[in-house]
Tab-separated table of C-alpha atoms and ligand atoms in Angstrom:
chain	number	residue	atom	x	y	z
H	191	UNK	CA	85.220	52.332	63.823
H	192	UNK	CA	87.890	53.522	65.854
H	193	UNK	CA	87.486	53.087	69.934
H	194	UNK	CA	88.895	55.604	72.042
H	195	UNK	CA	89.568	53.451	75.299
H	196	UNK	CA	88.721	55.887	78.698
H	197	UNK	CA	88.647	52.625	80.608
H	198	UNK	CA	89.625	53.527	84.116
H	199	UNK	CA	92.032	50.091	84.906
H	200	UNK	CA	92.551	47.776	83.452
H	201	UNK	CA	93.202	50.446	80.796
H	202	UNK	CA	94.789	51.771	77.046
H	203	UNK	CA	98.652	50.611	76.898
H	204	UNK	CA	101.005	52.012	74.284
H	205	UNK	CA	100.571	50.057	70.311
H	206	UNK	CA	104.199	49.360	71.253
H	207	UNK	CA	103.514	47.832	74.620
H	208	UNK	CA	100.897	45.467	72.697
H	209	UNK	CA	102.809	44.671	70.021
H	210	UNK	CA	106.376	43.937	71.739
H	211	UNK	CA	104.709	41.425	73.839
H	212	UNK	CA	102.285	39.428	71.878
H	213	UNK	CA	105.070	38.899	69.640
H	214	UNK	CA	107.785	37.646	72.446
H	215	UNK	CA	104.067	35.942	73.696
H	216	UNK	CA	105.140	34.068	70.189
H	217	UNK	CA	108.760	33.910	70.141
H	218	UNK	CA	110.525	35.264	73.251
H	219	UNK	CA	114.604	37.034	72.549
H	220	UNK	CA	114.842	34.645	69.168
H	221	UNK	CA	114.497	31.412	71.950
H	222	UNK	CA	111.820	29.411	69.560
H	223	UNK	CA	109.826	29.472	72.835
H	224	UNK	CA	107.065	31.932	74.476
H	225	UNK	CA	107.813	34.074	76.822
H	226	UNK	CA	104.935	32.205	78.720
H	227	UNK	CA	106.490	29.069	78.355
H	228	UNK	CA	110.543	29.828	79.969
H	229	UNK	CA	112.125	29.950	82.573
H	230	UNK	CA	111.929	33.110	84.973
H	231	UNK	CA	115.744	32.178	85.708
H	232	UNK	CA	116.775	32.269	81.545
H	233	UNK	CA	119.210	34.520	81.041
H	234	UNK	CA	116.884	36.112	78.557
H	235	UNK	CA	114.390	37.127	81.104
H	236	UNK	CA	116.815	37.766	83.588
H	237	UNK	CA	118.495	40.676	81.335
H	238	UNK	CA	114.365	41.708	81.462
H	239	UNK	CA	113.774	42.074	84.656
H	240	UNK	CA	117.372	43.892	85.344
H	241	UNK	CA	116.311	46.367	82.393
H	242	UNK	CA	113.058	47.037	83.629
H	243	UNK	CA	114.238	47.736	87.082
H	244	UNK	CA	117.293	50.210	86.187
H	245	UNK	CA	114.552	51.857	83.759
H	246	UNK	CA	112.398	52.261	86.527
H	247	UNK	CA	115.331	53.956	88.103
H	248	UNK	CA	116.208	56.128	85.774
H	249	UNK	CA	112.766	57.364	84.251
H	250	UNK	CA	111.864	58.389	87.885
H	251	UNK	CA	115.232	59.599	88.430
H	252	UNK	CA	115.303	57.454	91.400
H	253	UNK	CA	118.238	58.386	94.035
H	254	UNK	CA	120.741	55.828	95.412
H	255	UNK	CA	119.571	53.899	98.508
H	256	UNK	CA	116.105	52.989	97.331
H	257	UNK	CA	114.978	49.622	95.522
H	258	UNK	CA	112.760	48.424	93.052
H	259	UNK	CA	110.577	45.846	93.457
H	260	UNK	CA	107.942	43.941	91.102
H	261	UNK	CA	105.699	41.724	92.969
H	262	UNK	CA	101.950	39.793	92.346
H	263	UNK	CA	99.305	40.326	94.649
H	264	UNK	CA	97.960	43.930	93.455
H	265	UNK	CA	98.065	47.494	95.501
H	266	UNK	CA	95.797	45.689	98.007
H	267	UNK	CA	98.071	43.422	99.207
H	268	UNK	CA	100.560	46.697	99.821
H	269	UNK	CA	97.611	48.089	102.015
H	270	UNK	CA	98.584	45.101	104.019
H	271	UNK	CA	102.151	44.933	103.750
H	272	UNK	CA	103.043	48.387	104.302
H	273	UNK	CA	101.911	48.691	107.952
H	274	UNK	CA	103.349	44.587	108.316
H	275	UNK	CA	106.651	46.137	107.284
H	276	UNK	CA	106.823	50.194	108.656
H	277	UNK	CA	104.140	50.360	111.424
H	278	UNK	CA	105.634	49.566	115.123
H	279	UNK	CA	102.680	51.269	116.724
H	280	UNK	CA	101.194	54.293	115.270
H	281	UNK	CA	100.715	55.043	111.318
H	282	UNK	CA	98.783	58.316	109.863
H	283	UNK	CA	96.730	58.033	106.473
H	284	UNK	CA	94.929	60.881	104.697
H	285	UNK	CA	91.725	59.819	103.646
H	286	UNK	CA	90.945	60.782	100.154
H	287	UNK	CA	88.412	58.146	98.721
H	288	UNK	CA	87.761	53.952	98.162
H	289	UNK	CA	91.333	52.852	98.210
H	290	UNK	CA	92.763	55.490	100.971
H	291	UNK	CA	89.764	53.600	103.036
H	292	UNK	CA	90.723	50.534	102.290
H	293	UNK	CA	94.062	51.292	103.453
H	294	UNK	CA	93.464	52.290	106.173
H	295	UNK	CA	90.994	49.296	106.894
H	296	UNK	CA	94.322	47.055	106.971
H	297	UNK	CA	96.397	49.415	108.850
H	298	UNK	CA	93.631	48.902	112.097
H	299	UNK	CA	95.064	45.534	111.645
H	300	UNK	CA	98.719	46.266	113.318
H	301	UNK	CA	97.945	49.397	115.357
H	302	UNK	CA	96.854	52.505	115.904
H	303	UNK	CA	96.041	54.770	112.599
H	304	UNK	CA	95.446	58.528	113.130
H	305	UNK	CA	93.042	59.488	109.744
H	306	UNK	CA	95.021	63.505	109.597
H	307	UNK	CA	91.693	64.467	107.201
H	308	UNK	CA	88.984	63.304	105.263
H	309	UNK	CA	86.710	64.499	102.335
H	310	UNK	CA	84.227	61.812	103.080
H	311	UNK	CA	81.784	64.032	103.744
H	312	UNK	CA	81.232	65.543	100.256
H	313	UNK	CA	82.007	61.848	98.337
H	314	UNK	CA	85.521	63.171	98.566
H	315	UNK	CA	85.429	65.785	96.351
H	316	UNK	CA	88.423	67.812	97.003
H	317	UNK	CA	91.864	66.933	98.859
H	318	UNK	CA	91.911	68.213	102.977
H	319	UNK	CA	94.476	70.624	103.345
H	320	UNK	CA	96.064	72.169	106.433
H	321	UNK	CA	95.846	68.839	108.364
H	322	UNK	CA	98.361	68.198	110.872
H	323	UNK	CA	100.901	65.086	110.580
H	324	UNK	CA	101.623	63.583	114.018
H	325	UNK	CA	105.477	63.341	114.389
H	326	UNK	CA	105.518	60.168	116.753
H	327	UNK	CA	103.945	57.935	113.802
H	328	UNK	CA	105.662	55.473	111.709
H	329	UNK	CA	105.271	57.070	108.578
H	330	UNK	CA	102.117	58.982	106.408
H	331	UNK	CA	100.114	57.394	103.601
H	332	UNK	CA	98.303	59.250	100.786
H	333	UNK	CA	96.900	58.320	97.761
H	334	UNK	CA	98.007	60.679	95.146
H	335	UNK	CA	95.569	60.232	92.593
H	336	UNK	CA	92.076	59.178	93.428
H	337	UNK	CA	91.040	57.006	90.148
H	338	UNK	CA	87.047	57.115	91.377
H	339	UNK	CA	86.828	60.395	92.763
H	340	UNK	CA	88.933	62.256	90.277
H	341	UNK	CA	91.060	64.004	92.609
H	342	UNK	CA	94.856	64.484	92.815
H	343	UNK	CA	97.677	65.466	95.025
H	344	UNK	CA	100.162	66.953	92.293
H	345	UNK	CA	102.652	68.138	94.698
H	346	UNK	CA	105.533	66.230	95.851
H	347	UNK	CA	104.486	67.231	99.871
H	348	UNK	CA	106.883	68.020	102.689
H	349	UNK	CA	106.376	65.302	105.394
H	350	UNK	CA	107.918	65.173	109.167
H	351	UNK	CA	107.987	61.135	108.851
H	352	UNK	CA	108.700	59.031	106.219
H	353	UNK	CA	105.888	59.686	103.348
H	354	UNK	CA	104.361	56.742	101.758
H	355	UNK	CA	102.476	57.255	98.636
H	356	UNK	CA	99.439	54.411	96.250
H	357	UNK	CA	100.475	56.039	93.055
H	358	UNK	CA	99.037	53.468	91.437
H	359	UNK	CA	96.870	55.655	88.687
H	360	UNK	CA	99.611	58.543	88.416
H	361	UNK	CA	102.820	56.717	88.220
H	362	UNK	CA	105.045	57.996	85.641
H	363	UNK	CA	102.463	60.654	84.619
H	364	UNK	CA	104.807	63.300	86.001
H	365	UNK	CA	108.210	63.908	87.301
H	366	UNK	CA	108.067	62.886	90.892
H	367	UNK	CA	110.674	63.833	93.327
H	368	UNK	CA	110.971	60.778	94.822
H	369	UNK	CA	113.710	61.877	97.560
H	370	UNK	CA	110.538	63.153	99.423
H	371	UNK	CA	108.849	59.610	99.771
H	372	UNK	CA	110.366	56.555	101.903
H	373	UNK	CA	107.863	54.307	99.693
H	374	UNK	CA	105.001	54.537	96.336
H	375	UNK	CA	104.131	51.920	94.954
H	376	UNK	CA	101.035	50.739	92.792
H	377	UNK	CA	99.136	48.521	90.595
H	378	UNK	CA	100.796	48.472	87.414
H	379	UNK	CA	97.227	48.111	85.426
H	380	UNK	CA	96.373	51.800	85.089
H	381	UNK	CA	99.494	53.211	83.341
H	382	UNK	CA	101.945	50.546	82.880
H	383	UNK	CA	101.739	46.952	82.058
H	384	UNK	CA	98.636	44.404	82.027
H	385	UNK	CA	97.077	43.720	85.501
H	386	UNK	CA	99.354	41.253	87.742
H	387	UNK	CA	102.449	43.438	88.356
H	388	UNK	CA	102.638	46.111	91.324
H	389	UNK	CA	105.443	47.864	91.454
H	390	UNK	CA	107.223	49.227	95.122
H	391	UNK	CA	110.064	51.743	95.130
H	392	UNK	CA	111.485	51.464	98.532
H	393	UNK	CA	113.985	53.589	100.365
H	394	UNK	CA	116.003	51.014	101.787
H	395	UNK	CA	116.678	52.262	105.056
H	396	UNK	CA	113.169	52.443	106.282
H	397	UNK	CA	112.646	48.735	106.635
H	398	UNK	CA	114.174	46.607	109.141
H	399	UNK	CA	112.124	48.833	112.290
H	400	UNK	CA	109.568	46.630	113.078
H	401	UNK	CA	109.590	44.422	116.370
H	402	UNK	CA	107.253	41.287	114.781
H	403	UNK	CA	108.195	38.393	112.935
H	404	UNK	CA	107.240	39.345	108.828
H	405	UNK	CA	106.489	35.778	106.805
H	406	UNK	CA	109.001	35.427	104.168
H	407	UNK	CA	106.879	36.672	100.832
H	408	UNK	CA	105.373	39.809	102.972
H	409	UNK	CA	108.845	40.960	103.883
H	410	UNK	CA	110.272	43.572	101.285
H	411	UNK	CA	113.636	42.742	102.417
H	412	UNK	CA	113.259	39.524	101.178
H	413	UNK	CA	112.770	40.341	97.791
H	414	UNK	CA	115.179	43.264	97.414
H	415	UNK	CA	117.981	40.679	97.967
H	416	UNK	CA	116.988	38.853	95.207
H	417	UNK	CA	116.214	41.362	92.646
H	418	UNK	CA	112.078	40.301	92.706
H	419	UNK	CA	113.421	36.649	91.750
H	420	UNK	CA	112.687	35.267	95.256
H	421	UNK	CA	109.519	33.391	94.085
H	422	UNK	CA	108.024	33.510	90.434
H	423	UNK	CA	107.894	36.853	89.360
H	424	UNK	CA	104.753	37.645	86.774
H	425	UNK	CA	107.160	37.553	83.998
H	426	UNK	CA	104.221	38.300	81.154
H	427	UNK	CA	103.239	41.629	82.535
H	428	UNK	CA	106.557	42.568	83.798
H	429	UNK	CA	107.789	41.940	80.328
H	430	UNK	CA	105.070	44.217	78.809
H	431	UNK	CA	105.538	46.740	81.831
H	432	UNK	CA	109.615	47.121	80.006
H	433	UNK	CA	107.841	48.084	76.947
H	434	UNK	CA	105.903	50.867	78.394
H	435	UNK	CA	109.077	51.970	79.914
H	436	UNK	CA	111.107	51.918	76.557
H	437	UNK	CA	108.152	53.530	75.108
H	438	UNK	CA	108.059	56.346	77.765
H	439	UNK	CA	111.975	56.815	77.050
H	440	UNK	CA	111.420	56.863	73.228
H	441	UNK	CA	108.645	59.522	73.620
H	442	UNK	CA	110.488	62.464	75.627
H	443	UNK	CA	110.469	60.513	79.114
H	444	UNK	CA	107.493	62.155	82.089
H	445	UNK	CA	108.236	65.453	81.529
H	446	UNK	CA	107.339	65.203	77.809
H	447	UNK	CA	104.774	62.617	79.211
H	448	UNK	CA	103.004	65.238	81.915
H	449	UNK	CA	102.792	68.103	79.240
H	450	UNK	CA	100.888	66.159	76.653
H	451	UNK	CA	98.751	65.081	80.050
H	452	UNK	CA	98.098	68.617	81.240
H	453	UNK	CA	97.149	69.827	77.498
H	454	UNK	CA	94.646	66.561	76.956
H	455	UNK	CA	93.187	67.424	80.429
H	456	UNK	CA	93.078	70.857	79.633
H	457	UNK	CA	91.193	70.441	76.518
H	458	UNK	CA	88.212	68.163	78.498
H	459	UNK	CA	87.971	70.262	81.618
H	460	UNK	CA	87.812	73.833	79.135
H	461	UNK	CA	84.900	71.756	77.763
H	462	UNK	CA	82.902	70.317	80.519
H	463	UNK	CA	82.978	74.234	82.104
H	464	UNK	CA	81.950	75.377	79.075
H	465	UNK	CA	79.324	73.175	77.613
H	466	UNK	CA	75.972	73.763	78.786
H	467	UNK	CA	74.916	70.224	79.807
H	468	UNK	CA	77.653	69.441	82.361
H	469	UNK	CA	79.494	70.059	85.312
H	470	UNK	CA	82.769	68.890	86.845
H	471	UNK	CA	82.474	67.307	89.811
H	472	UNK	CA	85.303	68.129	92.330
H	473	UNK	CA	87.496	71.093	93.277
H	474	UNK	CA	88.856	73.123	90.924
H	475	UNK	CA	92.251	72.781	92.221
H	476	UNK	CA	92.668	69.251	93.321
H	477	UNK	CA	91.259	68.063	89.700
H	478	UNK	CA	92.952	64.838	88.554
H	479	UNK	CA	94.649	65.103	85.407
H	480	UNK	CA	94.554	60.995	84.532
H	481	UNK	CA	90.272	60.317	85.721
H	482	UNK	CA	88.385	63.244	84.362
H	483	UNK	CA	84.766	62.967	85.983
H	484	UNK	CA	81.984	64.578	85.190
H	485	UNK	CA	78.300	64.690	85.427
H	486	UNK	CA	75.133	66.003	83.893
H	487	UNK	CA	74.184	69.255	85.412
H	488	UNK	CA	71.089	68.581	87.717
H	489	UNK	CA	68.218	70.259	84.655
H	490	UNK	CA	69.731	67.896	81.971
H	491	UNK	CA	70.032	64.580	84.502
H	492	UNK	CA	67.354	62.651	82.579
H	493	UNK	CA	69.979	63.053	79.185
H	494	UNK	CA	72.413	60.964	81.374
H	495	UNK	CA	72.079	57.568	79.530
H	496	UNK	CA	71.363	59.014	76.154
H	497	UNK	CA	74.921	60.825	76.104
H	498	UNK	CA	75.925	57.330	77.536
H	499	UNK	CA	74.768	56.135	73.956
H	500	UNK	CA	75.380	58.745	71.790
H	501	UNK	CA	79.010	58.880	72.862
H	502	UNK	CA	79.091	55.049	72.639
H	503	UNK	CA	77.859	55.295	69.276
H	504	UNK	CA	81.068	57.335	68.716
H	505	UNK	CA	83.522	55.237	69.552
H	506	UNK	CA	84.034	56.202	73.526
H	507	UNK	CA	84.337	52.904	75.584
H	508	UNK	CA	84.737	52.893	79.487
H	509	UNK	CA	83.315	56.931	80.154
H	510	UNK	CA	80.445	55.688	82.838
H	511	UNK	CA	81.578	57.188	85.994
H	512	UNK	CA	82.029	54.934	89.186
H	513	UNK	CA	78.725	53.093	90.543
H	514	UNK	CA	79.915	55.324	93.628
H	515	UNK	CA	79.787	58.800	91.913
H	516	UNK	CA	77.838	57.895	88.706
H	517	UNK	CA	78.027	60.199	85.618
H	518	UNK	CA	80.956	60.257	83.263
H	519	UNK	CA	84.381	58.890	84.181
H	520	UNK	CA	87.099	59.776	81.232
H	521	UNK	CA	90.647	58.393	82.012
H	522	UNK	CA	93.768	60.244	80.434
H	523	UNK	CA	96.709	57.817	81.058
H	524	UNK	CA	99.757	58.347	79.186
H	525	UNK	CA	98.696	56.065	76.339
H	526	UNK	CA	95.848	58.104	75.624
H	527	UNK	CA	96.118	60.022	72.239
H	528	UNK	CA	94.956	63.545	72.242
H	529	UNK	CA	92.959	62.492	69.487
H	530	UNK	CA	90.256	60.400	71.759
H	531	UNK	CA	90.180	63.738	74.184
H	532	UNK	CA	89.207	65.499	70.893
H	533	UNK	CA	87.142	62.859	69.513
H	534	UNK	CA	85.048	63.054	73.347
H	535	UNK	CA	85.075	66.895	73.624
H	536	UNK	CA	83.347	66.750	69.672
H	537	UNK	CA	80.667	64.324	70.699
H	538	UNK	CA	79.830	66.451	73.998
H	539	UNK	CA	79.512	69.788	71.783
H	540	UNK	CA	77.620	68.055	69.131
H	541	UNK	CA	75.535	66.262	71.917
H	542	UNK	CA	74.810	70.417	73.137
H	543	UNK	CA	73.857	71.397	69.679
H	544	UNK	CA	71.525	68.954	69.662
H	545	UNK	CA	70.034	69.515	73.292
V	35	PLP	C1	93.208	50.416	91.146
V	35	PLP	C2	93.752	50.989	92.385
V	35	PLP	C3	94.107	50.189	93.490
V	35	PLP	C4	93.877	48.695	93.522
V	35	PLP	O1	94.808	48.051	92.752
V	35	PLP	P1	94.837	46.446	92.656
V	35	PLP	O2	96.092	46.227	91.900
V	35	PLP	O3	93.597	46.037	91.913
V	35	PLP	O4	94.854	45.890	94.015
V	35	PLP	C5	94.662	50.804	94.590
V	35	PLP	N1	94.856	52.140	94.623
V	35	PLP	C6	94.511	52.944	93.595
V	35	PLP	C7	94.766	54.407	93.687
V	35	PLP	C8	93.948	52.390	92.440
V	35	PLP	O5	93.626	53.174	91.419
């Protein structure tokens, strides 16, 4: 039976993305050799990380005087690095669920952080708005798409000091104006490439502020200079994250990419508000269009696990919602067909009918 793969990250990557690789996995640019099994400093892979980073560029229509970077250590080591590299004495972070927390838990570490807002309250359920960003920090952190929660900040926002966004779960899933942000970055596991690539874009002229000493890996600078070659770069996934990118070129590029996301996400929320049995579970408005979550409304709760089954029985793999939130988690990155939104939104009517 087919599987329609909601996994929230690691999660569904383009056939192409797949395919490209475990072939070159097999025989990497016609070398006789696996791409697992070269060197980093081949020419071959050289012309692959070059390609992926002036794709990068121009997918996200990236301005002059910003870099690309492709590092290891995850978006959790960023939560780290950021204030190592930006923060003299003050950041600000909105807090909009788990990983804005955990941000912020690591920016404590090199100052003082000024929290603007938070939605803790209600299991951060909507975005804060009308918040106030103090002018004398460093710079502003949001997280623009909240994979647990199922929230998301859609709008590129207008911000005093340099605006630093974890777009780890929304990255390329719509045009971003990227002139408005001094950094995003993100794991590249949710819509990209295989876990063990994070990507930073980095507006060049924001670094260089800090008065301490940065070790040599944790300093951006260091591996701008040499192109994200200074150390051994994850060359598997950042050979599979150029195939997404070719892949996202071939199909129409983001804007092609964000309508076929709004009409997927369109066709699950017009179901969950109007099938009797369940209820979103965050503000209309601030609705994520890659994590979809839902829940059983409170007279049906005890059905919970049996539409767990029934839509496992189905085909649907990775819809339980976070152990945080619970209920039904469906996540709508890029590679999603709008066939497995259909196939979901079929099993949830059917599931009514029978209810
Ligand atoms: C998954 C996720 C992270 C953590 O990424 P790692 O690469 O596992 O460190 C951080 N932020 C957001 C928004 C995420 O979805």
């Amino acid at each position: 039976m087919k599987k329609h793969n909601f996994y929230a990250g690691p999660s569904i990557l383009p056939q192409y993305t797949i395919e490209n690789t475990a072939a070159a996995i097999k025989d990497f640019a016609g070398m006789g050799l696996s791409l697992m099994e070269i060197s980093h400093r081949s020419k071959q892979f050289v012309a692959v990380m070059d390609e992926a980073q002036a794709l990068f560029k121009e997918l996200l229509d990236i301005p002059e005087g910003y870099s690309v970077v492709f590092l290891g250590g995850g978006a959790s080591t960023q939560f780290a690095m950021i204030p190592y590299n930006l923060m003299n004495k003050k950041s600000a972070y909105l807090n909009t669920g788990a990983w804005a927390k955990k941000a912020i838990k690591e920016a404590k570490l090199f100052g003082e952080v000024d929290v603007v807002a938070t939605s803790e309250k209600t299991t951060f359920n909507y975005i804060p708005k009308g918040y106030t960003i103090p002018t004398d920090a460093d710079y502003f952190h949001i997280t623009t798409n909240n994979t647990i929660y199922g929230t998301e900040i859609r709008k590129d926002i207008d911000c005093p000091i340099p605006l630093v966004a974890d777009m780890s779960s929304d990255i390329f899933s719509r045009p971003v104006d990227v002139s408005k942000y001094a950094m995003i970055y993100g794991g590249a596991q949710k819509n990209l490439a295989p876990a063990g690539v994070t990507f930073i874009i980095v507006k060049n002229d924001i670094l260089g502020k800090v008065d301490r000493a940065i070790p040599t890996m944790l300093n951006y600078q260091t591996h701008i200079d040499k192109g994200s070659m200074f150390n051994t770069p994850p060359v598997v996934p950042v050979y599979a994250a150029l195939q997404t990118l070719k892949w996202l070129k071939d199909n129409g590029g983001i804007a092609a990419m964000e309508k076929k996301n709004i009409e997927k996400a369109r066709l699950l929320y017009d179901e969950i508000d109007r099938n009797k049995l369940f209820v979103g579970t965050v503000a209309e408005e601030d609705r994520s269009l890659m994590n979809i979550c839902f829940i059983m409304k409170e007279e049906y709760k005890d059905l919970e696990a049996d539409f767990f089954d029934f839509a496992t029985s189905k085909g649907m793999v990775g819809i339980k919602g976070h152990r945080s939130v619970g209920g039904f988690r469906a996540s709508t990155y890029n590679a999603l067909p709008k066939e497995s939104v259909g196939a979901l939104v079929a099993a949830m009517k059917e599931f009514e009918n029978s209810h």
